[in-house]
Every structure is written in structure tokens, then in C-alpha cells.
Coordinates of C-alpha atoms and ligand atoms in Angstrom, one line a residue:
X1187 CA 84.1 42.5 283.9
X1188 CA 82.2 44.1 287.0
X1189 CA 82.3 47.5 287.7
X1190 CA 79.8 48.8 290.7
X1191 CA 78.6 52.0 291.8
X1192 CA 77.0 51.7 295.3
X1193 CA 75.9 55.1 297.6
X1194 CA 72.7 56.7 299.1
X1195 CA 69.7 57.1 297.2
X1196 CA 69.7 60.6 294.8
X1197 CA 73.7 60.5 294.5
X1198 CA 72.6 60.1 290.6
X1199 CA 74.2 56.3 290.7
X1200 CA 71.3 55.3 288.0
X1201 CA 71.9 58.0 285.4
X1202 CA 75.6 57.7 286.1
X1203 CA 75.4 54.0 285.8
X1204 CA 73.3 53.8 282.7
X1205 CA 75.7 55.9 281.2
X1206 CA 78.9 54.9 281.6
X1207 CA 77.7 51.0 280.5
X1208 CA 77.1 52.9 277.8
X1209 CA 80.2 54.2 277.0
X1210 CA 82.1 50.8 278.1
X1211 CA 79.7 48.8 275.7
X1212 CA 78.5 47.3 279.0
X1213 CA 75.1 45.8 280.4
X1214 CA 73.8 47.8 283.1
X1215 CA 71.9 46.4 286.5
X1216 CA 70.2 48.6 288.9
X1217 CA 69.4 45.8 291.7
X1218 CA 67.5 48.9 293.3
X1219 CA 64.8 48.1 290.7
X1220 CA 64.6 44.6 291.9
X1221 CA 64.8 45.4 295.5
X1222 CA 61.3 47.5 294.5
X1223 CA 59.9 45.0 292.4
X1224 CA 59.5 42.5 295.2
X1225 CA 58.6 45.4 297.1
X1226 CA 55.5 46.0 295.2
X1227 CA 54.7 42.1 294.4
X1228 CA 54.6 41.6 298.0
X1229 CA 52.3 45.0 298.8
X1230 CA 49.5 43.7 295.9
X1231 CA 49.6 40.2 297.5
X1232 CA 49.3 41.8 300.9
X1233 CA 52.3 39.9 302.6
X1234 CA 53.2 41.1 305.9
X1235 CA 56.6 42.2 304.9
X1236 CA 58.0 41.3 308.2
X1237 CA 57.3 37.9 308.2
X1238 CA 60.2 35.5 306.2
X1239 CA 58.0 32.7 305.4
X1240 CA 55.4 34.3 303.6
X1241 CA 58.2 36.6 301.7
X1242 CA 60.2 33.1 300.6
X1243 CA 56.9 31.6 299.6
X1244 CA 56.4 35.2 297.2
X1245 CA 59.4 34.8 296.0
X1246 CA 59.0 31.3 294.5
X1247 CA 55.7 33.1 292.7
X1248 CA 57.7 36.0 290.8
X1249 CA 59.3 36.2 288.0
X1250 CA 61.5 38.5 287.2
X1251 CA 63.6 39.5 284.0
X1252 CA 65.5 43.1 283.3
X1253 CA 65.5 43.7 279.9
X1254 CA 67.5 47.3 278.9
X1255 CA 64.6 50.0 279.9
X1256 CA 62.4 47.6 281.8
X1257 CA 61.4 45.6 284.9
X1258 CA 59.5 42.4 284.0
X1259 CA 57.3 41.0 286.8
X1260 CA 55.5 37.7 285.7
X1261 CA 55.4 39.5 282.2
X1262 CA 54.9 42.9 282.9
X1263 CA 56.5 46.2 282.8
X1264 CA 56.4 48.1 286.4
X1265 CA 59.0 50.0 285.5
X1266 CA 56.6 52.8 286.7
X1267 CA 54.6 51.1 289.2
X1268 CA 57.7 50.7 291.6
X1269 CA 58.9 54.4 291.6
X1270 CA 55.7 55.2 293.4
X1271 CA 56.3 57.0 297.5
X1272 CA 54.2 53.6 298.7
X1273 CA 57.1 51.3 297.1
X1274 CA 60.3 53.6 298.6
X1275 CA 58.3 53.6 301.8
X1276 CA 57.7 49.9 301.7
X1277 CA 60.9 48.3 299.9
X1278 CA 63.2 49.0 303.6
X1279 CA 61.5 45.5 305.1
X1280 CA 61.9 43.9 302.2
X1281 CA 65.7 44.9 301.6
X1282 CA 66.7 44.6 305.2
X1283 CA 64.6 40.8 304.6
X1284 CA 67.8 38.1 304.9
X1285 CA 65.1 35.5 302.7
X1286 CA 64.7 38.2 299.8
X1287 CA 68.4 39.4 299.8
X1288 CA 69.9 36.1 299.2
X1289 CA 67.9 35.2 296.4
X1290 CA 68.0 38.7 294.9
X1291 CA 72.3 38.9 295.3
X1292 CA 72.3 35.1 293.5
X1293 CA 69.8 36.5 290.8
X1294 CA 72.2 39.6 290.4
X1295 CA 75.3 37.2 290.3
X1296 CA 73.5 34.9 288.0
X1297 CA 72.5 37.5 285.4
X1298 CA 76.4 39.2 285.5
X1299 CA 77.8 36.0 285.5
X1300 CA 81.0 36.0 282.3
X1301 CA 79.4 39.3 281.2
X1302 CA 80.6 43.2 281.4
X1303 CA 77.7 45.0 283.6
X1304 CA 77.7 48.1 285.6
X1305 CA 75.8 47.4 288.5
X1306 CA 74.4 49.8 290.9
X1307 CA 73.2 49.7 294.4
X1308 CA 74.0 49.6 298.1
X1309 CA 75.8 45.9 298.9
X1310 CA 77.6 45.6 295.2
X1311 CA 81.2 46.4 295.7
X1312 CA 81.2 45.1 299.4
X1313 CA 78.9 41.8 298.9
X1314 CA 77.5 41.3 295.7
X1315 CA 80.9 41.6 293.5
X1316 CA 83.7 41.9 296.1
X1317 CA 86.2 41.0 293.0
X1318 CA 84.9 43.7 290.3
X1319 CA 87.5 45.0 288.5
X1320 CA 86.4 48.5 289.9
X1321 CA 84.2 49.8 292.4
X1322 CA 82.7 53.6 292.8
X1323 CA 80.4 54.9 296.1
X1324 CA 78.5 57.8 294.7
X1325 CA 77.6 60.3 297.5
X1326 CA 76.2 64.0 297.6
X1327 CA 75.3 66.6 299.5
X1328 CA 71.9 65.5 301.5
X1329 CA 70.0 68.5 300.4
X1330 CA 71.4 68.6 297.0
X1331 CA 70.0 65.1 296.4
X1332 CA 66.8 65.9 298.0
X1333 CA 65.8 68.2 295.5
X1334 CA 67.2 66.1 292.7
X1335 CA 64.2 63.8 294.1
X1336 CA 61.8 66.3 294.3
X1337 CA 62.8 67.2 291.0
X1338 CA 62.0 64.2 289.8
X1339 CA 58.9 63.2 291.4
X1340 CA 57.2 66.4 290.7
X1341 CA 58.0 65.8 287.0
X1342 CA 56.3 63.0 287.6
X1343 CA 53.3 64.5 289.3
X1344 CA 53.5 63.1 292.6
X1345 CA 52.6 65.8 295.1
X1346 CA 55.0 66.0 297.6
X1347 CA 56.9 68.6 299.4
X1348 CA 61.4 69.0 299.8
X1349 CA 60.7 68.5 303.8
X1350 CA 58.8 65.1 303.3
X1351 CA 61.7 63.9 301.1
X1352 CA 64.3 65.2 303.1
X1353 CA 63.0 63.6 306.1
X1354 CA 62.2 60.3 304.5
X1355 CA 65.7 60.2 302.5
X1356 CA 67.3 60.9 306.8
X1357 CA 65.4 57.9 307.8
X1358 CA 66.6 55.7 304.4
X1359 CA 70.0 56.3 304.9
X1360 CA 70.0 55.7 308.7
X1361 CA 68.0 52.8 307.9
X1362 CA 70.2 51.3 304.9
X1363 CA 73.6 52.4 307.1
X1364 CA 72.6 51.0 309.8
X1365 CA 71.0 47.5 309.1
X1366 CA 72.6 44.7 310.0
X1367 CA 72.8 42.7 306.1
X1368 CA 74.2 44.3 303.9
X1369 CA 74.8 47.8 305.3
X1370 CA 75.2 50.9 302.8
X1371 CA 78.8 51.0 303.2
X1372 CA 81.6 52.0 300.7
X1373 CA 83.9 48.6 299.7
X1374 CA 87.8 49.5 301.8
X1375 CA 89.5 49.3 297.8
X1376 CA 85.9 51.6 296.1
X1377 CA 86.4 55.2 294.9
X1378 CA 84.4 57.9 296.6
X1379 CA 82.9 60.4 294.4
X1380 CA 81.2 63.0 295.5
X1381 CA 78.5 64.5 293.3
X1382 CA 77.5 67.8 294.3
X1383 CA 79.6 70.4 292.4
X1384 CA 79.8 67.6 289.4
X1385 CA 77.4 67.5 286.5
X1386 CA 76.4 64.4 285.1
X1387 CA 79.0 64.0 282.4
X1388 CA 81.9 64.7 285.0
X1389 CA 81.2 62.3 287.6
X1390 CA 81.1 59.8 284.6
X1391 CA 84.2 61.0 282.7
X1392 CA 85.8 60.3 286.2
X1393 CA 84.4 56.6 286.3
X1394 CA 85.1 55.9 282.6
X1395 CA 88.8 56.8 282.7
X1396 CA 89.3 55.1 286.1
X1397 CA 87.6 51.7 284.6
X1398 CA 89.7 52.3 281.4
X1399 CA 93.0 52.6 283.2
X1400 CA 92.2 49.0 284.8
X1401 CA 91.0 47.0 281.8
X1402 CA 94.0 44.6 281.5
X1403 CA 92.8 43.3 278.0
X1404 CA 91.8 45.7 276.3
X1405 CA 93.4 45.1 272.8
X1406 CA 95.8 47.9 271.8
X1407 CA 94.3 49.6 268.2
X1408 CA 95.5 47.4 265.4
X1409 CA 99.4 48.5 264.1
X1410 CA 99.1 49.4 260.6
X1411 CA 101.6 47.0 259.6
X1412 CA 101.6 43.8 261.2
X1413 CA 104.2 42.6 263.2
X1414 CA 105.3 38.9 263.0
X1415 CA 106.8 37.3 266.0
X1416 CA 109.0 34.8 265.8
X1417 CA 106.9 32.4 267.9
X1418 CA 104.0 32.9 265.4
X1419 CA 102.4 29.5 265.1
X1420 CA 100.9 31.1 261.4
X1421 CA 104.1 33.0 260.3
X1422 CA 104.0 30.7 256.9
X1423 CA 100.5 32.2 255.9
X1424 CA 102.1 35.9 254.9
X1425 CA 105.0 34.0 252.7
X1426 CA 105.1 34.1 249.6
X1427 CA 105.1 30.4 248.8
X1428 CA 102.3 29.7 250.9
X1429 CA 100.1 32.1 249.6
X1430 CA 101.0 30.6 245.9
X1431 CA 100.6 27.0 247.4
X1432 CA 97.1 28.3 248.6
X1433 CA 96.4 29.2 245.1
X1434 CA 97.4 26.1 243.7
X1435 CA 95.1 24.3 246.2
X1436 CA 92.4 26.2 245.2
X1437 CA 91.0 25.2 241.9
X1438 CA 91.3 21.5 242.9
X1439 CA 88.9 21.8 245.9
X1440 CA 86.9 24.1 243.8
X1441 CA 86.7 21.5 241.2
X1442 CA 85.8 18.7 244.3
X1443 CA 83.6 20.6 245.3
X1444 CA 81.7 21.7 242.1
X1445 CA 81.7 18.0 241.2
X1446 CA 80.7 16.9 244.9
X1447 CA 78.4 19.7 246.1
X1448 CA 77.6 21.8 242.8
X1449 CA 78.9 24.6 245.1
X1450 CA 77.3 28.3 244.2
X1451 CA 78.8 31.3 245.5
X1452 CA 77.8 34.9 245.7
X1453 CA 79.1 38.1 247.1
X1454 CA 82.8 37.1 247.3
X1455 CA 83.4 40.9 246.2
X1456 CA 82.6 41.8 250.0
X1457 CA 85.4 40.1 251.1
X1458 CA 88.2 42.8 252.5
X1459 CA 91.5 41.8 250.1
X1460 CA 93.9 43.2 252.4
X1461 CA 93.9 43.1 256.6
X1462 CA 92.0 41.8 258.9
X1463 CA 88.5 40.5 258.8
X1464 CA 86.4 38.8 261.2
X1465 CA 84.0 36.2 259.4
X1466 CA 80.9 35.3 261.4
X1467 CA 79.2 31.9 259.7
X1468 CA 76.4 29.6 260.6
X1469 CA 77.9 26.4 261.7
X1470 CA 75.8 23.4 258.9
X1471 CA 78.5 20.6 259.0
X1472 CA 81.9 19.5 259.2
X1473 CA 82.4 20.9 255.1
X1474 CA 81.8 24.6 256.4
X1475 CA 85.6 25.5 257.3
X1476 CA 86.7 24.6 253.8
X1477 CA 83.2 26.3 251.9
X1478 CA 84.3 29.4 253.6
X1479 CA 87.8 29.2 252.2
X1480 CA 86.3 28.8 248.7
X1481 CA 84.1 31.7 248.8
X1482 CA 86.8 34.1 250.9
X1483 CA 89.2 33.2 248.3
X1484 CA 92.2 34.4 250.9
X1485 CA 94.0 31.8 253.8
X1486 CA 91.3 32.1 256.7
X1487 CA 92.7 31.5 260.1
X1488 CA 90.4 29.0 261.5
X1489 CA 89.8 27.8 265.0
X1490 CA 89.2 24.5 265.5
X1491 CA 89.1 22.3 269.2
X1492 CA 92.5 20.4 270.5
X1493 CA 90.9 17.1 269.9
X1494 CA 89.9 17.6 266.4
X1495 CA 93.7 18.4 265.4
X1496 CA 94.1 14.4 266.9
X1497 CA 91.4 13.0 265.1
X1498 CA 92.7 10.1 263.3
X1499 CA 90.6 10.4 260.0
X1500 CA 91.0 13.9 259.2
X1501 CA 93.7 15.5 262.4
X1502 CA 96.0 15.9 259.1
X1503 CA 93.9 17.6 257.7
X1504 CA 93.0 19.8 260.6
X1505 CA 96.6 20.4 261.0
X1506 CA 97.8 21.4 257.4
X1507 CA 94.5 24.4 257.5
X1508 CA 95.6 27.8 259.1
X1509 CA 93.9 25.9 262.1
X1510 CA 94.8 27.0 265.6
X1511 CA 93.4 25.0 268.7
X1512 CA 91.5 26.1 271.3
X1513 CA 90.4 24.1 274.6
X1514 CA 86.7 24.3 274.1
X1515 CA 83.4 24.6 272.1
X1516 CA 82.5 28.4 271.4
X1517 CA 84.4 30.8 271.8
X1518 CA 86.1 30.9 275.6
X1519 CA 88.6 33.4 276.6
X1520 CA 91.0 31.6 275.3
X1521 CA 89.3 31.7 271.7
X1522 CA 89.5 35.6 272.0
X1523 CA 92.7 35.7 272.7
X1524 CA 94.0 34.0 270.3
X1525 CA 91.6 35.2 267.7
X1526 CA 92.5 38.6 268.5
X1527 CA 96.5 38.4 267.7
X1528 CA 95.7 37.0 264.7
X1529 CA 93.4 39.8 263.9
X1530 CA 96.5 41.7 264.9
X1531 CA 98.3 40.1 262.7
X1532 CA 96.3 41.3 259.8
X1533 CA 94.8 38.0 259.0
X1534 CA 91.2 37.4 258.6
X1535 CA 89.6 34.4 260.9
X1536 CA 86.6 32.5 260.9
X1537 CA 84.6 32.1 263.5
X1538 CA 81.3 30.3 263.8
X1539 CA 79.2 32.1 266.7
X1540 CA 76.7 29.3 267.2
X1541 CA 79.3 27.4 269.0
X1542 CA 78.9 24.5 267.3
X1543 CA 77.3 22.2 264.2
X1544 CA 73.4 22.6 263.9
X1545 CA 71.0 19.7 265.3
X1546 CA 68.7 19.9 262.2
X1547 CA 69.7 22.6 259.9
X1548 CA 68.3 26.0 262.6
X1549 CA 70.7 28.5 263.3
X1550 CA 71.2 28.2 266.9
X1551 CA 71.4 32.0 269.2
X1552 CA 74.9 33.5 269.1
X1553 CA 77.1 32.4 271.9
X1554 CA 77.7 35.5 274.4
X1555 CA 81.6 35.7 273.4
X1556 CA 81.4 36.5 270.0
X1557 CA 80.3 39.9 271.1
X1558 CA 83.3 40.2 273.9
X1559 CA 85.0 39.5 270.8
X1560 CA 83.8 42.3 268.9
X1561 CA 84.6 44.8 271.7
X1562 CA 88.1 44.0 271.6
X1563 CA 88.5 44.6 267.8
X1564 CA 88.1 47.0 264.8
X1565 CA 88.0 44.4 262.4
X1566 CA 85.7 44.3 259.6
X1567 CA 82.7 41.4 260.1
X1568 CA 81.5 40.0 257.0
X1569 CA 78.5 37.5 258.2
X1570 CA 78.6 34.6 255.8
X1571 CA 75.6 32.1 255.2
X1572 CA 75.8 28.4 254.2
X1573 CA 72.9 26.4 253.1
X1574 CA 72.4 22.7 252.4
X1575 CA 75.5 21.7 253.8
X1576 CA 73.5 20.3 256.7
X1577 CA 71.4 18.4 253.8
X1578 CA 75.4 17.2 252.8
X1579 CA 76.5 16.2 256.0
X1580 CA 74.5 16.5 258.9
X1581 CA 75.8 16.4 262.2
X1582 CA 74.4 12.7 262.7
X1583 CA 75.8 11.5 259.9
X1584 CA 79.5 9.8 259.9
X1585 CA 80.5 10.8 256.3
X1586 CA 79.0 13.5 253.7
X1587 CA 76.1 12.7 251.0
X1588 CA 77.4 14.1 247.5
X1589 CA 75.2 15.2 245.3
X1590 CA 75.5 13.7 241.7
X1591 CA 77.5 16.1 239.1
X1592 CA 75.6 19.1 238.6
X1593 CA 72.4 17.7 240.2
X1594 CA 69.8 20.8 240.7
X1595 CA 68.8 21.7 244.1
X1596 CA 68.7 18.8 245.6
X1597 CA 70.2 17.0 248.7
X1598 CA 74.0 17.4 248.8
X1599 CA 73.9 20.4 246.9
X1600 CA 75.6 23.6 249.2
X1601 CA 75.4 27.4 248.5
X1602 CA 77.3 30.3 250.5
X1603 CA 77.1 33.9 250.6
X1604 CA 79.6 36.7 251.7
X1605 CA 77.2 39.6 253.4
X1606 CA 78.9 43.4 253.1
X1607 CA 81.1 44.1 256.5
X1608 CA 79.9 45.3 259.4
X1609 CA 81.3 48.1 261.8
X1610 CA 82.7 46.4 264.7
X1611 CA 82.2 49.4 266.7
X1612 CA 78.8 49.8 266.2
X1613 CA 78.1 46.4 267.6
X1614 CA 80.8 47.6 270.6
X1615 CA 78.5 50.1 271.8
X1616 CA 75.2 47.8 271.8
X1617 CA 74.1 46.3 274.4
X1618 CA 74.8 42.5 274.0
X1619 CA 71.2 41.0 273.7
X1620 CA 70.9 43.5 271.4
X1621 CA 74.1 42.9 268.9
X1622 CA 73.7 39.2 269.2
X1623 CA 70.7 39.2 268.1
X1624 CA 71.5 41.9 265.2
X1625 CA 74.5 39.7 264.1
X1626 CA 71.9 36.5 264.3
X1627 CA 69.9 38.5 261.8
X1628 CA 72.8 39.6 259.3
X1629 CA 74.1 35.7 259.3
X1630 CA 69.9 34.6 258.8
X1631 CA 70.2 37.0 256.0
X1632 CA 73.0 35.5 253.9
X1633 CA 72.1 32.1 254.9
X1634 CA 68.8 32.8 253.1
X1635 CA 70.9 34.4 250.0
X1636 CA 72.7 31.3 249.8
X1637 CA 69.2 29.0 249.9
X1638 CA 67.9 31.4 247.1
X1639 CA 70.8 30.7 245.1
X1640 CA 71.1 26.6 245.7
X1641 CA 67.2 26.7 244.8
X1642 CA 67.9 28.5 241.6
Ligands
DC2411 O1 68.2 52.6 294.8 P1 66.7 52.5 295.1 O2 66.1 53.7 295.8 O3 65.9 52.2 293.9 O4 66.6 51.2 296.1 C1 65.4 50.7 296.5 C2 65.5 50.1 297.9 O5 66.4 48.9 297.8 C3 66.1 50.9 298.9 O6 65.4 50.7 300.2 C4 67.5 50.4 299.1 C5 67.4 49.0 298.7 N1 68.6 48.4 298.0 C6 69.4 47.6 298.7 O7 69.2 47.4 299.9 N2 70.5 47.0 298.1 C7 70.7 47.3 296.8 N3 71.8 46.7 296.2 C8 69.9 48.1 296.0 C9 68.8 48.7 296.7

């Protein structure tokens, strides 16, 4: 989801920006920062910055990457460097430059493309974004914003007087107004704010509850009993007979798999005994659905693709799990969704993150939509770790490799671990590099528990 804040410079978009991605648990892009950073790439190669050729032919030379806090050029910060009076004076050519304004609204589409990001500028509502779920233009008294600069900049100790900025924020605005790409213009559908008599925290409370009133799928908090529809694909896991059928199955895959694998388990305590729980797992090998059942000790709902429930050697199998399908690898929209009822439902569900089975036996980086996921629910997450199942049955292997009973360590041997759970809203409120790779670490964690524990 988009939302986009476009207006004249010293409206307060950035801080306003920054902070309400923050309280939406969303990325934030300020494509002013980028506008700058070609800016000052092309004043230290000396470019003539009205001439299109040499600009494209700068542009294939930079690199540049927006991590939270920072502007990369070719590997370093200039997150200073472009907030210098040469760079505002200098960065009009290069934004009113067609060459550098296509490749910088593809680079900005690129980088918010599936993901939630507030993104601030001057084209973002009207050209960048046109669909974003909702738009804002930011505007304030001239004089007011002015000395919000001058503020700033002497801060900063830059020498320079209100009358310079006033007069060079006239010509800016003129200048971004009037251009012929891309003009400063509020979207027909955006919501004009204006930020003079409003501190900080009001013009944002105003953007946060407008965004919040359009979020169609936001998932209501979870009822504290759980309702079962009648069209409930799962209804059978909350009877009685199935959970004592899933007892009963139990102790004879415990037994196959003792016998098999010489299975270990450890921290099945951390397992929530009641409601719903979100279990996050390293993916090893086809076995990994039914080690997480052992150790969880409670039905899982598990999420498994359309074709595998149509796979002739073990569909049956696929279909007699808590299994429901999905239409593709990962989790897609349509994963959440249906990951979420069930969450609803009070049921816990494993997911595995990595999107799918390990090459040779690495985790693999957390697929983007486990954290959309996480957003959208206050479920515990309890990061599990499997080891040696890739040693069992690796992914280019047609059937497993069973360890002989009771063999030590060896190949074919498999170990699992159940981590303590996780707030969900604490990873909510991260930004998403940031949570994925925190979750990454948590799963690393257990999946080295469960190696210490097959080694032993
Ligand atoms: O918001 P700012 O002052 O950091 O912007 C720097 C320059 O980039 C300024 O000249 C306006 C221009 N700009 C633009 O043309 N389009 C955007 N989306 C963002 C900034």
C-alpha cells in the first residue's frame, strides 16, 4: 500500500512522512533525497546539467540505494553532502531534466513495488503513484516555512539570512509549479493540509487516521472466542474426535520417525497450548511439515501449493494434513488471507518464510510477505529450527535417506527446536529490512539449537 505526501519544500512533508511510516509500520521514501543525490553526483563530475546526454551517461555511473537514515551513492553516505545551499540551488536542472526524472520515478516505483511506503515529494500522488491508497499535499504559510528552513540550516551552521531563503524558496516554487514535467501540483482525489497553525504530531494524527479509515484489510483484533463458519474448510480440527484422532496419530509417526530419523526435540514447552500461533520454520525438505507437527504437539494448519494436494505419491497425504492450498510459492496475498482467518480462528499455522526447500542446506532471506503477514496479526511467532533434514532428504533427492535405528549424528539423522514467542507487534512497527532480517536471526538461532542437539 502507497500513501504520498507531495507539497512545497519546508511544509514539514519529511518529518511528517518519516513519521507517520512509522506509525503505519511502513517504509518511507523521500525521492527529494534522490532528486539531490544526482544533483551532487553530477556537480563533482562537472556535468553541464543542461545537457541530457551527458546526465543519461551519469546516470548509468551511479548507484544508488536508500537504506532507513541514509543515501547511498556508489557506497557512500551523502546524507549530509546533499543538504548543502549549492545542491538546492543546483538540483532544479536536474529535476526539471525529462532523462533523470524517468529513471528516478522507475527507481521509486521499483523500490515500492508490493511494499507499504510513505513516499514524499512533488510528482507522487499525481505521477509516480496515481493509484495509492491515499494521497496528502502538505502546504504552509511561505514565511512560516521559511524560517522552518532557516531554522534548520543555521542549526546546521550554514550562514545564511531569512531574506536569501525566502527569496530562493519564491523562485523554487515558481520553478517546481511551473515546469513543464512533473509540475508541483496537488493529485484532483489528494488531501490538502495545511501546516501552519499545526504542530508536528497534528498534521500526522490527521494523515494516520485518514490512511486508517481506507485500509480495506486491515484484520479486525482477534475475537476472544473463535467463531466457526459453516463454510470452514478446517471446522473438523476444533472436534473432539479429531483432536483424539490426532493423538492417536501421534505416537506412531513419533515412533517412524525415532526409528527413521532418530528425531530429537527441544523447547516444545514454548509452544502456546491454547490460540493462535504463528510458526515461522526454515524450509530443509519435504519431512519439515510433519517434524513441526511432532515438536508442536497440537494440529498445525499448514499451507501447502494446489498442485502438491494432486500429487499422485503423496496428494493423500497432502489432503488428510490440516493443509490448505494456495496458488503459489511464498507467501502471496492469497497466503495471507487465508493464513489470517485461520489465525482468527484460533488455530496455529505454519509457515515457512523462505518460500521454499533449501538448495544445499543455507537458510535462504525471508520472503517480503511474511512481514505483511505479521502486520495484520497479534499472534504469537514461535521461530522453529530444523537441522539435518536437508542431510534426509534434500531437495534433489526423489525419496528420503533414513538413518539406521538410533544411528548418532550422522546422515538422516533430523533435530528441531521450538524458540520462545515473539511479539508480533514489535516486528509490526519495524521497518521491514529490519524485521526480516531479525526473524532470519531468531529462525538461525533455533536451527543451530537443533544442530547442537542432533550432534550430541
Ligand atoms: O524536497 P527537496 O527539497 O529535498 O527536493 C529537492 C529537489 O528535487 C527540489 O528541486 C524538488 C525536486 N523534487 C522533484 O522534482 N520531485 C520530487 N518527487 C521530489 C523532489
Amino acid at each position: 500500500m502507497i500513501v504520498t505526501i507531495d507539497g512545497p519544500a519546508g511544509a514539514g512533508k519529511s518529518s511528517a512522512a518519516r513519521m507517520l511510516a512509522q506509525r503505519l509500520g511502513f517504509d518511507f521514501l523521500d525521492t527529494g533525497a534522490m532528486y539531490r543525490a544526482v544533483t551532487l553526483a553530477a556537480l563533482r563530475a562537472n556535468c553541464d546539467l543542461a545537457d541530457q546526454n551527458a546526465l543519461a551517461g551519469l546516470l548509468e555511473t551511479i548507484h544508488l540505494d536508500m537504506p532507513p537514515g541514509r543515501v547511498m551513492l556508489n557506497g557512500e553516505n551523502i546524507a549530509d553532502a546533499i543538504r548543502t545551499p549549492a545542491v538546492t540551488a543546483a538540483s532544479g536542472p536536474i529535476a526539471s531534466s525529462p532523462v533523470v526524472r524517468t529513471r528516478l520515478v522507475d527507481w521509486q516505483r521499483k523500490i515500492a513495488d508490493g511494499r507499504d511506503f510513505v513516499c514524499e515529494g512533488r510528482d507522487q500522488g499525481t505521477i509516480v503513484f496515481p493509484h495509492a491508497l491515499c494521497k496528502f499535499f502538505l502546504v504552509a504559510d511561505p514565511l512560516e516555512r521559511a524560517r522552518r528552513r532557516h531554522r534548520e540550516l543555521t542549526q546546521r551552521g550554514d550562514a545564511i539570512t531569512l531574506e536569501e531563503i525566502v527569496k530562493s524558496q519564491e523562485e523554487r516554487d515558481a520553478r517546481d509549479a511551473a515546469r513543464d514535467i512533473a509540475p508541483m501540483v496537488p493529485a484532483p482525489d489528494a488531501i490538502q493540509l495545511d501546516s501552519t497553525q499545526l504542530t508536528l504530531d497534528e498534521v500526522v494524527a490527521r494523515m494516520e487516521q485518514e490512511v486508517r479509515a481506507r485500509q480495506p484489510n486491515r484484520a479486525p483484533p482477534l475475537p476472544p472466542v473463535a467463531p466457526i463458519s459453516p463454510g470452514d474448510p478446517l471446522a473438523r480440527m476444533d472436534t473432539a474426535w479429531f483432536k483424539a484422532w490426532h493423538e492417536c496419530l501421534y505416537l506412531p509417526y513419533h515412533l517412524l520417525f525415532t526409528l527413521a530419523f532418530s528425531i530429537r526435540k527441544q523447547g516444545m514447552r514454548n509452544m502456546p497450548w491454547t490460540g493462535p500461533a504463528l510458526l515461522i520454520s526454515n524450509h530443509q525438505s519435504y519431512l519439515d511439515p510433519l517434524i513441526v507437527g511432532l515438536v508442536a504437539r497440537r494440529p498445525l494448519v499448514y499451507l501447502a501449493r494446489r498442485t502438491l494436494f494432486r500429487n499422485p505419491y503423496f496428494g493423500w497425504m497432502i489432503r488428510s494434513m490440516n493443509a490448505v492450498p494456495i496458488d503459489q510459492e511464498g507467501i502471496g496475498l492469497d497466503g495471507i488471507r487465508t493464513i489470517l482467518v485461520q489465525l482468527q480462528r484460533g488455530r496455529p499455522v505454519l509457515v515457512f518464510p523462505e518460500g521454499r526447500r533449501t538448495d544445499d542446506g543455507a537458510m535462504l532471506p525471508l520472503k517480503p510477505g511474511v512481514h505483511l503477514l505479521i502486520k495484520r496479526t497479534q499472534a504469537p511467532i514461535v521461530p522453529v529450527g530444523i537441522a539435518g533434514a536437508y542431510g534426509a532428504w534434500p531437495i534433489w533427492r526423489k525419496y528420503p535417506w533414513p538413518a539406521p535405528l538410533f544411528l548418532p549424528a550422522g546422515p538422516g539423522t533430523i533435530s528441531v527446536s521450538l524458540g520462545k514467542p515473539l511479539d508480533a507487534s514489535r516486528y509490526a512497527a519495524m521497518p521491514r529490512e529490519e524485521a526480516l532480517q531479525e526473524l532470519f536471526d531468531k529462525i538461525h538461532t533455533e536451527q543451530q539449537r537443533a544442530e547442537n542437539i542432533r550432534r550430541k
